Coordinates of C-alpha atoms in Angstrom, one line a residue:
Chain A
M982 CA -102.9 58.8 47.9
M983 CA -104.3 62.3 47.6
T984 CA -103.9 64.6 50.5
T985 CA -105.8 67.6 51.6
M986 CA -102.8 69.9 52.1
T987 CA -102.7 73.0 49.9
C988 CA -100.0 72.8 47.3
P989 CA -96.9 74.5 48.7
D990 CA -95.2 77.3 46.8
E991 CA -92.1 76.5 44.7
G992 CA -89.7 78.0 47.4
T993 CA -91.0 75.4 49.8
L994 CA -90.6 72.7 47.3
R995 CA -87.1 73.8 46.5
A996 CA -86.3 73.7 50.2
F997 CA -87.8 70.2 50.3
L998 CA -85.2 69.1 47.8
D999 CA -82.5 70.2 50.1
R1000 CA -84.4 68.9 53.2
A1001 CA -84.3 72.5 54.5
D1002 CA -88.1 72.5 54.9
D1003 CA -90.0 72.4 58.2
D1004 CA -92.1 69.4 57.8
H1005 CA -90.5 67.0 55.4
A1006 CA -92.6 63.9 56.0
A1007 CA -95.9 65.8 55.5
L1008 CA -94.6 67.5 52.3
A1009 CA -93.3 64.2 51.0
A1010 CA -96.7 62.6 51.5
H1011 CA -98.4 65.4 49.7
I1012 CA -96.0 65.4 46.8
R1013 CA -96.3 61.7 46.3
G1014 CA -100.0 62.1 45.6
C1015 CA -100.0 65.5 43.7
L1016 CA -99.3 65.6 40.0
D1017 CA -98.8 69.3 39.9
C1018 CA -96.3 69.3 42.7
R1019 CA -94.5 66.4 41.2
R1020 CA -94.1 68.3 38.0
V1021 CA -92.8 71.4 39.8
V1022 CA -90.3 69.3 41.8
R1023 CA -89.1 67.7 38.6
E1024 CA -88.4 71.1 37.0
L1025 CA -86.7 72.4 40.2
R1026 CA -84.5 69.3 40.4
L1027 CA -83.5 69.7 36.7
A1028 CA -82.5 73.4 37.2
A1029 CA -80.7 72.5 40.4
T1030 CA -78.8 69.7 38.7
V1031 CA -77.8 71.8 35.7
T1032 CA -76.6 74.6 38.0
S1033 CA -74.8 72.2 40.3
D1034 CA -73.0 70.5 37.5
A1035 CA -71.9 73.9 36.1
L1036 CA -70.9 75.3 39.4
S1037 CA -68.9 72.2 40.2
L1038 CA -66.4 73.4 37.6
L1039 CA -65.7 76.4 39.9
A1040 CA -65.2 74.2 42.9
E1041 CA -62.0 72.5 41.7
S1042 CA -60.0 75.6 42.0
S1043 CA -61.1 76.1 45.6
V1044 CA -59.5 73.0 47.0
A1045 CA -56.0 74.3 47.2
A1046 CA -57.4 77.5 48.7
V1047 CA -58.2 75.6 51.9
R1048 CA -54.6 74.7 52.2
A1049 CA -53.4 78.2 51.5
G1050 CA -55.8 79.7 54.0
D1051 CA -54.7 77.2 56.7
A1052 CA -51.1 78.2 56.3
G1053 CA -51.8 81.6 57.8
Y1054 CA -52.3 85.2 57.3
E1055 CA -49.1 86.2 55.7
L1056 CA -49.0 83.4 53.2
V1057 CA -48.6 84.7 49.7
D1058 CA -49.6 81.8 47.4
P1059 CA -47.6 82.0 44.2
P1060 CA -49.8 80.7 41.4
V1061 CA -47.3 78.1 40.2
R1062 CA -46.9 76.6 43.6
T1063 CA -50.6 76.5 44.2
R1064 CA -51.1 74.7 40.9
H1065 CA -48.3 72.3 41.7
W1066 CA -49.8 71.1 45.0
G1067 CA -53.3 71.6 43.9
R1068 CA -52.7 69.1 41.2
I1069 CA -51.1 66.6 43.5
A1070 CA -54.0 67.0 46.0
S1071 CA -56.5 66.5 43.2
G1072 CA -54.7 63.5 41.7
A1073 CA -53.4 61.7 44.7
A1074 CA -56.0 62.3 47.5
A1075 CA -58.9 61.4 45.3
V1076 CA -57.3 58.2 44.2
V1077 CA -56.6 57.3 47.8
L1078 CA -59.7 58.5 49.5
T1079 CA -62.4 58.3 46.9
V1080 CA -65.2 56.6 48.7
G1081 CA -65.0 58.5 52.0
L1082 CA -64.0 61.8 50.5
I1083 CA -67.0 62.1 48.3
I1084 CA -69.4 62.6 51.2
T1085 CA -68.0 66.0 52.0
P1086 CA -68.1 69.0 49.8
A1087 CA -64.3 69.4 50.0
G1088 CA -63.9 65.7 49.1
Q1089 CA -66.2 66.1 46.2
A1090 CA -64.0 68.9 44.9
V1091 CA -60.9 66.8 45.3
A1092 CA -62.6 63.8 43.6
G1093 CA -63.7 66.1 40.8
G1094 CA -60.2 67.3 40.4
F1095 CA -59.0 63.8 40.1
L1096 CA -61.4 63.1 37.3
D1097 CA -60.4 66.3 35.7
L1098 CA -56.8 65.1 35.6
F1099 CA -57.9 62.6 33.1
H1100 CA -60.1 65.0 31.3
S1101 CA -63.1 62.9 32.0
R1102 CA -65.4 65.0 29.9
S1103 CA -64.0 63.9 26.6
V1104 CA -62.0 60.8 27.1
T1105 CA -62.4 58.9 30.3
G1106 CA -64.2 59.0 33.6
V1107 CA -65.4 57.0 36.5
T1108 CA -68.9 55.7 37.3
I1109 CA -68.9 57.5 40.7
S1110 CA -70.1 60.6 39.0
N1111 CA -70.6 64.0 40.6
A1112 CA -74.3 63.1 40.8
D1113 CA -73.6 59.9 42.7
A1114 CA -71.3 61.7 45.0
S1115 CA -73.8 64.4 45.7
Q1116 CA -76.4 61.8 46.3
V1117 CA -74.2 60.0 48.9
A1118 CA -73.7 63.4 50.6
T1119 CA -77.4 64.0 50.7
V1120 CA -78.2 60.6 52.1
V1121 CA -75.6 61.0 54.9
Q1122 CA -77.0 64.4 55.8
N1123 CA -80.4 62.7 56.1
L1124 CA -79.2 60.0 58.5
G1125 CA -77.1 62.0 60.9
V1126 CA -74.3 64.5 61.2
A1127 CA -70.8 64.2 59.7
T1128 CA -67.9 65.8 61.6
G1129 CA -64.3 66.1 60.7
T1130 CA -63.0 66.7 57.2
P1131 CA -60.6 64.5 55.3
N1132 CA -57.3 66.4 55.1
P1133 CA -57.1 67.9 51.6
A1134 CA -53.7 69.5 52.2
F1135 CA -50.4 68.1 51.1
G1136 CA -47.5 69.6 52.9
E1137 CA -44.0 69.6 51.6
L1138 CA -41.3 67.6 53.2
A1139 CA -37.6 67.8 52.7
S1140 CA -36.9 64.2 51.6
V1141 CA -38.3 60.8 50.9
A1142 CA -36.7 59.6 54.1
D1143 CA -38.7 62.2 56.1
A1144 CA -41.9 60.9 54.5
Q1145 CA -41.0 57.3 55.2
A1146 CA -40.5 58.2 58.8
K1147 CA -44.1 59.3 59.0
V1148 CA -45.9 56.4 57.3
A1149 CA -46.3 52.7 58.0
F1150 CA -46.2 51.5 54.4
P1151 CA -43.1 51.5 52.2
V1152 CA -43.1 54.7 50.2
A1153 CA -43.2 53.9 46.5
T1154 CA -40.0 55.1 45.1
P1155 CA -38.9 54.8 41.5
R1156 CA -35.5 53.7 40.3
Q1157 CA -33.6 56.5 38.7
S1158 CA -33.0 54.4 35.7
D1159 CA -36.7 54.0 35.1
L1160 CA -37.5 57.7 35.1
P1161 CA -38.0 59.3 31.7
S1162 CA -34.9 61.1 30.4
G1163 CA -34.6 64.7 31.2
I1164 CA -36.6 64.6 34.4
T1165 CA -35.4 65.9 37.8
V1166 CA -33.8 63.2 39.8
T1167 CA -34.9 64.6 43.1
P1168 CA -38.7 64.9 43.5
V1169 CA -40.7 67.4 45.5
V1170 CA -42.0 65.3 48.4
G1171 CA -45.6 65.9 49.5
Y1172 CA -47.2 64.4 52.6
L1173 CA -50.8 64.1 53.4
A1174 CA -51.5 63.5 57.1
K1175 CA -54.1 60.9 58.1
S1176 CA -57.4 62.1 59.3
D1177 CA -60.7 60.9 60.6
M1178 CA -64.3 61.7 59.7
T1179 CA -67.2 60.6 61.9
V1180 CA -70.8 60.2 61.0
T1181 CA -73.0 60.2 64.0
F1182 CA -76.4 58.7 63.3
D1183 CA -79.6 60.3 64.4
A1184 CA -82.5 57.8 64.7
A1185 CA -85.3 60.4 64.4
K1186 CA -83.7 62.0 61.4
T1187 CA -83.2 58.7 59.8
A1188 CA -86.8 57.6 60.5
A1189 CA -88.1 60.8 58.9
Y1190 CA -85.9 60.3 55.8
L1191 CA -87.0 56.7 55.4
A1192 CA -90.7 57.7 55.7
S1193 CA -90.3 60.5 53.2
S1194 CA -88.7 58.2 50.8
G1195 CA -91.5 55.7 51.1
S1196 CA -89.1 53.1 52.4
T1197 CA -90.3 50.3 54.6
V1198 CA -86.8 49.7 56.0
K1199 CA -86.8 49.8 59.8
V1200 CA -84.4 51.9 61.8
P1201 CA -82.2 49.4 63.7
A1202 CA -82.3 49.5 67.5
G1203 CA -79.1 51.2 68.7
L1204 CA -78.7 53.4 65.7
D1205 CA -79.2 56.6 67.6
G1206 CA -75.8 58.0 68.5
E1207 CA -74.0 55.2 66.7
Q1208 CA -70.9 56.4 65.0
L1209 CA -69.2 55.4 61.8
V1210 CA -65.6 56.5 61.9
L1211 CA -63.8 56.7 58.6
H1212 CA -60.0 56.6 59.0
F1213 CA -58.4 58.3 56.0
P1214 CA -54.9 57.1 55.4
D1215 CA -51.8 59.2 55.1
A1216 CA -50.3 59.5 51.7
V1217 CA -47.0 60.5 50.1
A1218 CA -46.6 62.0 46.7
L1219 CA -43.3 62.2 44.8
D1220 CA -43.5 64.9 42.1
Y1221 CA -40.9 64.9 39.4
T1222 CA -40.7 67.7 36.8
G1223 CA -39.3 67.1 33.3
A1224 CA -38.3 69.2 30.4
G1225 CA -41.1 71.3 28.8
D1226 CA -43.2 71.2 32.0
K1227 CA -43.7 67.5 31.9
R1228 CA -44.8 66.0 35.2
L1229 CA -44.6 62.6 36.7
M1230 CA -46.1 61.7 40.1
V1231 CA -45.7 58.6 42.2
V1232 CA -48.3 58.5 44.9
S1233 CA -48.6 55.9 47.7
A1234 CA -51.1 55.7 50.5
G1235 CA -52.1 53.4 53.4
A1236 CA -55.3 51.5 53.8
F1237 CA -58.6 53.2 54.2
V1238 CA -60.5 51.7 57.2
A1239 CA -63.9 52.3 58.7
T1240 CA -64.9 51.3 62.2
T1241 CA -67.9 51.8 64.4
A1242 CA -68.1 53.3 67.9
G1243 CA -71.4 52.2 69.4
P1244 CA -73.7 49.3 70.0
L1245 CA -74.0 48.2 66.4
D1246 CA -71.2 46.3 64.7
L1247 CA -70.1 47.0 61.2
N1248 CA -72.1 44.1 59.8
E1249 CA -75.4 45.4 61.2
L1250 CA -74.6 48.9 60.2
R1251 CA -73.7 47.8 56.7
S1252 CA -76.8 45.7 56.3
F1253 CA -78.8 48.7 57.2
L1254 CA -76.9 51.2 55.0
L1255 CA -77.3 48.9 52.0
E1256 CA -81.0 49.2 52.3
V1257 CA -81.3 52.9 52.7
P1258 CA -82.9 54.4 49.7
G1259 CA -80.8 56.8 47.7
V1260 CA -77.4 55.2 48.1
P1261 CA -76.0 54.7 44.6
T1262 CA -75.6 51.1 43.5
S1263 CA -72.0 51.9 42.6
L1264 CA -71.4 52.1 46.3
T1265 CA -73.6 49.4 47.6
D1266 CA -72.1 46.9 45.3
Q1267 CA -68.7 47.6 46.8
L1268 CA -69.9 47.8 50.4
G1269 CA -71.8 44.6 50.0
S1270 CA -68.9 42.5 48.9
F1271 CA -66.6 42.8 51.8
D1272 CA -65.7 40.2 54.4
L1273 CA -66.1 41.8 57.8
A1274 CA -64.6 39.0 59.9
A1275 CA -61.6 41.2 60.8
G1276 CA -63.9 43.7 62.6
A1277 CA -62.9 46.6 60.4
L1278 CA -64.1 47.5 57.0
P1279 CA -61.3 48.2 54.5
L1280 CA -63.3 50.3 52.1
P1281 CA -62.6 49.4 48.5
I1282 CA -61.1 52.0 46.2
P1283 CA -63.3 52.0 43.2
I1284 CA -60.5 51.7 40.8
D1285 CA -62.4 49.1 38.9
Q1286 CA -64.8 51.8 38.0
L1287 CA -62.3 54.0 36.4
R1288 CA -63.2 53.8 32.8
G1289 CA -59.8 52.5 31.8
T1290 CA -58.2 49.3 30.7
R1291 CA -57.6 46.5 33.1
T1292 CA -54.0 45.5 33.3
T1293 CA -51.6 44.2 35.9
V1294 CA -48.5 45.7 37.6
N1295 CA -46.2 43.1 38.9
G1296 CA -49.1 40.7 39.1
H1297 CA -51.5 43.0 40.9
P1298 CA -54.7 44.0 39.2
A1299 CA -54.4 47.6 38.0
I1300 CA -56.3 50.1 36.0
Q1301 CA -54.6 52.0 33.2
V1302 CA -56.0 55.3 32.1
V1303 CA -54.7 56.9 29.0
S1304 CA -55.7 60.3 27.8
S1305 CA -54.5 61.3 24.4
G1306 CA -52.5 64.4 24.5
L1307 CA -52.5 64.5 28.3
G1308 CA -50.8 61.5 29.7
A1309 CA -51.4 58.2 31.4
A1310 CA -52.1 56.9 34.8
L1311 CA -51.8 53.5 36.5
V1312 CA -53.5 52.8 39.8
W1313 CA -53.3 49.5 41.8
Q1314 CA -53.5 48.2 45.3
A1315 CA -51.1 45.7 46.7
G1316 CA -51.5 44.6 50.3
D1317 CA -52.1 47.7 52.4
R1318 CA -50.6 50.1 50.0
L1319 CA -52.5 51.9 47.2
T1320 CA -50.2 53.2 44.5
A1321 CA -50.7 55.5 41.6
V1322 CA -48.3 56.6 38.9
V1323 CA -49.5 59.6 36.9
G1324 CA -47.6 61.4 34.2
T1325 CA -47.7 63.6 31.2
Y1326 CA -45.8 60.9 29.3
P1327 CA -46.7 58.1 27.0
V1328 CA -48.1 55.1 28.9
D1329 CA -45.0 53.0 28.3
A1330 CA -42.9 55.5 30.2
V1331 CA -45.4 55.5 33.1
L1332 CA -45.6 51.7 33.1
K1333 CA -41.9 51.4 33.2
V1334 CA -41.8 53.5 36.4
A1335 CA -44.7 51.5 37.9
V1336 CA -43.2 48.1 37.5
G1337 CA -39.9 49.2 38.8
L1338 CA -41.2 50.5 42.1
N1339 CA -40.1 49.0 45.4
G1340 CA -42.6 47.2 47.6
Chain B
M520 CA -57.2 104.2 64.8
A521 CA -59.0 101.1 66.0
S522 CA -59.1 100.4 69.7
P523 CA -57.1 97.3 71.0
V524 CA -60.4 95.6 71.6
H525 CA -61.5 96.2 68.0
Q526 CA -58.2 95.1 66.8
M527 CA -58.4 91.8 68.7
R528 CA -61.9 91.2 67.5
L529 CA -60.8 91.9 63.9
E530 CA -57.9 89.5 64.2
S531 CA -60.1 86.8 65.6
I532 CA -62.6 87.2 62.8
V533 CA -59.8 87.1 60.2
R534 CA -58.4 83.9 61.7
S535 CA -61.7 82.1 61.7
A536 CA -63.2 83.4 58.4
R537 CA -60.2 83.6 56.2
T538 CA -60.1 80.0 55.0
S539 CA -63.7 79.6 54.0
L540 CA -63.8 83.0 52.4
V541 CA -60.7 82.2 50.2
A542 CA -62.3 78.9 49.2
L543 CA -65.6 80.7 48.3
V544 CA -63.9 83.5 46.3
R545 CA -61.8 81.0 44.3
R546 CA -64.9 80.0 42.6
V547 CA -65.1 83.5 41.2
V548 CA -61.5 84.7 40.6
D549 CA -58.2 83.1 39.8
P550 CA -56.2 81.7 42.7
S551 CA -53.7 84.4 42.6
E552 CA -56.5 87.0 43.1
A553 CA -58.5 85.3 45.8
E554 CA -56.2 86.0 48.7
D555 CA -56.0 89.6 47.7
V556 CA -59.7 90.0 47.4
V557 CA -60.3 88.5 50.9
Q558 CA -57.6 90.7 52.3
E559 CA -59.3 93.8 50.8
A560 CA -62.5 92.8 52.4
F561 CA -60.8 92.5 55.8
V562 CA -59.3 95.9 55.3
R563 CA -62.7 97.3 54.6
L564 CA -64.1 95.5 57.6
S565 CA -61.6 97.3 59.9
D566 CA -63.3 100.6 59.2
D567 CA -66.8 99.4 59.0
P568 CA -69.4 99.9 61.8
V569 CA -70.6 96.3 61.2
L570 CA -67.6 95.3 63.3
D571 CA -69.6 96.3 66.4
R572 CA -72.4 93.8 65.5
P573 CA -72.6 90.1 66.5
D574 CA -70.3 87.6 64.8
V575 CA -73.1 86.2 62.6
E576 CA -73.7 89.6 61.1
V577 CA -70.1 90.3 60.6
T578 CA -69.4 87.1 58.8
A579 CA -72.5 87.6 56.6
W580 CA -71.2 91.1 55.8
L581 CA -67.8 89.6 55.0
R582 CA -69.3 87.0 52.6
R583 CA -71.4 89.7 50.9
T584 CA -68.6 92.1 50.5
T585 CA -66.1 89.5 49.4
L586 CA -68.4 88.2 46.7
N587 CA -69.0 91.7 45.4
L588 CA -65.3 92.5 45.4
A589 CA -64.6 89.2 43.6
F590 CA -67.1 89.8 40.9
N591 CA -65.8 93.3 40.4
R592 CA -62.3 92.0 40.2
A593 CA -63.3 89.3 37.7
R594 CA -64.9 91.9 35.5
D595 CA -61.8 94.0 35.6
V596 CA -59.7 91.1 34.7
S597 CA -61.8 90.0 31.8
R598 CA -61.9 93.5 30.4
W599 CA -58.2 93.7 30.7
R600 CA -57.7 90.3 29.0
A601 CA -60.1 91.3 26.2
R602 CA -57.8 94.3 25.4
S603 CA -54.6 92.4 25.8
A604 CA -52.7 90.1 23.5
R605 CA -51.7 88.1 26.6
A606 CA -55.0 86.5 26.7
E607 CA -53.8 84.4 23.8
L608 CA -50.7 83.1 25.6
P609 CA -50.9 79.6 27.0
V610 CA -49.9 79.6 30.6
A611 CA -50.4 76.1 31.7
A612 CA -48.2 73.0 31.7
D613 CA -50.8 71.2 29.6
P614 CA -52.1 74.1 27.7
A615 CA -54.8 72.5 25.7
N616 CA -56.6 70.9 28.6
E617 CA -56.1 73.7 31.0
A618 CA -57.2 76.2 28.5
V619 CA -60.4 74.3 27.9
R620 CA -61.1 74.0 31.6
S621 CA -60.4 77.6 32.1
D622 CA -62.7 78.6 29.3
E623 CA -65.5 76.5 30.9
R624 CA -65.0 78.1 34.2
N625 CA -65.0 81.5 32.7
A626 CA -68.3 80.7 30.9
V627 CA -69.9 79.6 34.1
R628 CA -68.7 82.8 35.8
A629 CA -70.0 84.9 32.9
V630 CA -73.5 83.4 33.2
L631 CA -73.4 84.0 37.0
D632 CA -72.4 87.6 36.4
R633 CA -75.4 88.2 34.2
L634 CA -77.8 87.3 37.1
P635 CA -78.9 89.9 39.7
A636 CA -76.4 90.0 42.6
T637 CA -78.7 88.3 45.0
Q638 CA -79.4 85.4 42.7
R639 CA -75.7 85.1 41.8
D640 CA -74.6 85.1 45.4
C641 CA -77.4 82.7 46.4
L642 CA -76.2 80.1 43.9
L643 CA -72.5 80.4 44.8
L644 CA -73.2 80.1 48.5
R645 CA -75.6 77.2 48.1
H646 CA -73.2 75.3 45.9
A647 CA -70.3 76.1 48.2
G648 CA -72.2 74.2 51.0
Y649 CA -73.6 77.1 53.1
S650 CA -76.8 76.5 55.0
Y651 CA -80.1 78.2 54.3
A652 CA -79.7 80.2 57.5
E653 CA -76.2 81.4 56.4
I654 CA -77.5 82.2 52.9
A655 CA -80.4 84.2 54.4
A656 CA -78.0 86.1 56.7
T657 CA -75.6 86.9 53.9
L658 CA -78.2 88.0 51.4
D659 CA -80.1 89.8 54.2
I660 CA -83.4 88.1 53.3
A661 CA -85.9 86.1 55.4
P662 CA -84.8 82.5 56.0
G663 CA -88.2 81.4 54.7
S664 CA -87.5 83.0 51.3
V665 CA -84.2 81.3 50.6
G666 CA -86.0 78.4 48.8
T667 CA -87.8 80.8 46.5
T668 CA -84.7 82.8 45.7
L669 CA -82.8 79.6 45.1
A670 CA -85.5 78.2 42.8
R671 CA -85.6 81.5 40.7
S672 CA -81.8 81.7 40.6
E673 CA -81.4 78.1 39.4
R674 CA -84.0 78.5 36.8
A675 CA -82.5 81.7 35.5
F676 CA -79.0 80.2 35.5
K677 CA -80.2 77.1 33.7
D678 CA -81.9 79.1 31.0
L679 CA -78.9 81.3 30.4
Y680 CA -76.4 78.5 30.6
L681 CA -78.2 76.1 28.3
T682 CA -78.6 78.9 25.8
A683 CA -74.9 79.5 25.9
H684 CA -74.1 75.8 25.9
P685 CA -76.3 74.0 23.5
A686 CA -74.2 70.8 24.0
D687 CA -75.4 70.6 27.6
A688 CA -79.0 70.9 26.5
R689 CA -79.2 67.1 26.0
H690 CA -79.1 67.0 29.8
D691 CA -82.3 68.9 29.6
Q692 CA -83.8 66.5 27.1
E693 CA -82.8 63.3 29.0
E694 CA -84.4 64.5 32.1
R695 CA -87.8 65.1 30.5

């Protein structure tokens, strides 16, 4: 449909892409029918994507900074220490919190860090790409307001016993005899506290988004003010250091659960979210396959989508990721515990630790 | 000497702004430098008349100042490295991988540094998640012109970056 609106300038079109424009629905209607504007929007989107991809390389090093800043004014952050926990945060938290995390900028940085751990650019990667993650974030911003941030900060505890006292799941602990030779016997223990993030839906905002996307999906009655609460689990990371700066990490975490607080139940909310345009199919496939009879949605960790090899650890389906020259990782879920073993060792050494874990 | 009221205000601003500033600056300089850069900005703030202005102006001033200091620092560091044999020493636990990533980050920073300061800061702020209103306040431009500045900045960045990284140009091809 052609419209009579004068073509907006490129600044307005760029703001349109970020939904920072004044009249999104009218602009969307114009752009749908205007070949010139569609061409400009395509070019703007390309430049934004190239820039965003490149700048995401800078974001990874900012994750640990949040932690450093939180710790207070006097904190002098020695580079080695930052790196140490930064690595754990990027490796562990992203494995544990993937789906929920990616809808916040901090989460995207953490998830990006996890991918980097496996050097995704050259060897491996996951199908929840940065682009998909950004897309989810954009969609959420268009449906309501997200508050709360998944905790990106691992704090250090004195012992495994201290960590166990804080969590409900059995902390995955390797047998000493399974550890690679030459490695420290006592790990540095990291603990990530559980946290919540809440998405509060806004019916008017949602309606405008659906209209601008040309969607015929109806806003469900009761959506306005409805809240989706994502409960991020706590996690424990045991970090072992070997000769020649070798590293081995054993990470365990609890279940990741979503609940609603409002008139809609999870089933209704899910049915709606699955139809919202813009949600990547990588996510809808997972969301769609869950039995909600229990009243809470245990969000799947997309370990299937790690571009690795399927294997098993003590009978549990697992994903094995091997990066030549870097190391290997195994990730699996058993019951309510998600476990990852990541090391700069050959995969056999990592597997040996994995199969020997308790619980 | 600052008055007690000034001092309290300064401390309150430091508390509330520190974390986000450090996170922002770590996109520009190494982690070990970021805290120091932010600290320097706070020291400058303590003597600056902007401290009498409303919070929103003070935080905008802080972001602007911190980014400038960070890019100055990054330039100093790269000049020093260029003259120093230490640049060749691997410093990471997994040197090959970390060196590649570090090179990639430095390449992105180098392209940013070739842009006018307004464009450079606009991109950093936008991709660090700041709103259009916050970007406008920081860059001291009208809120209505953020879209235009952003569009120009991204185009300039893309052109420079793809010239420097022909491998990424396929991105360009696929989109067309």
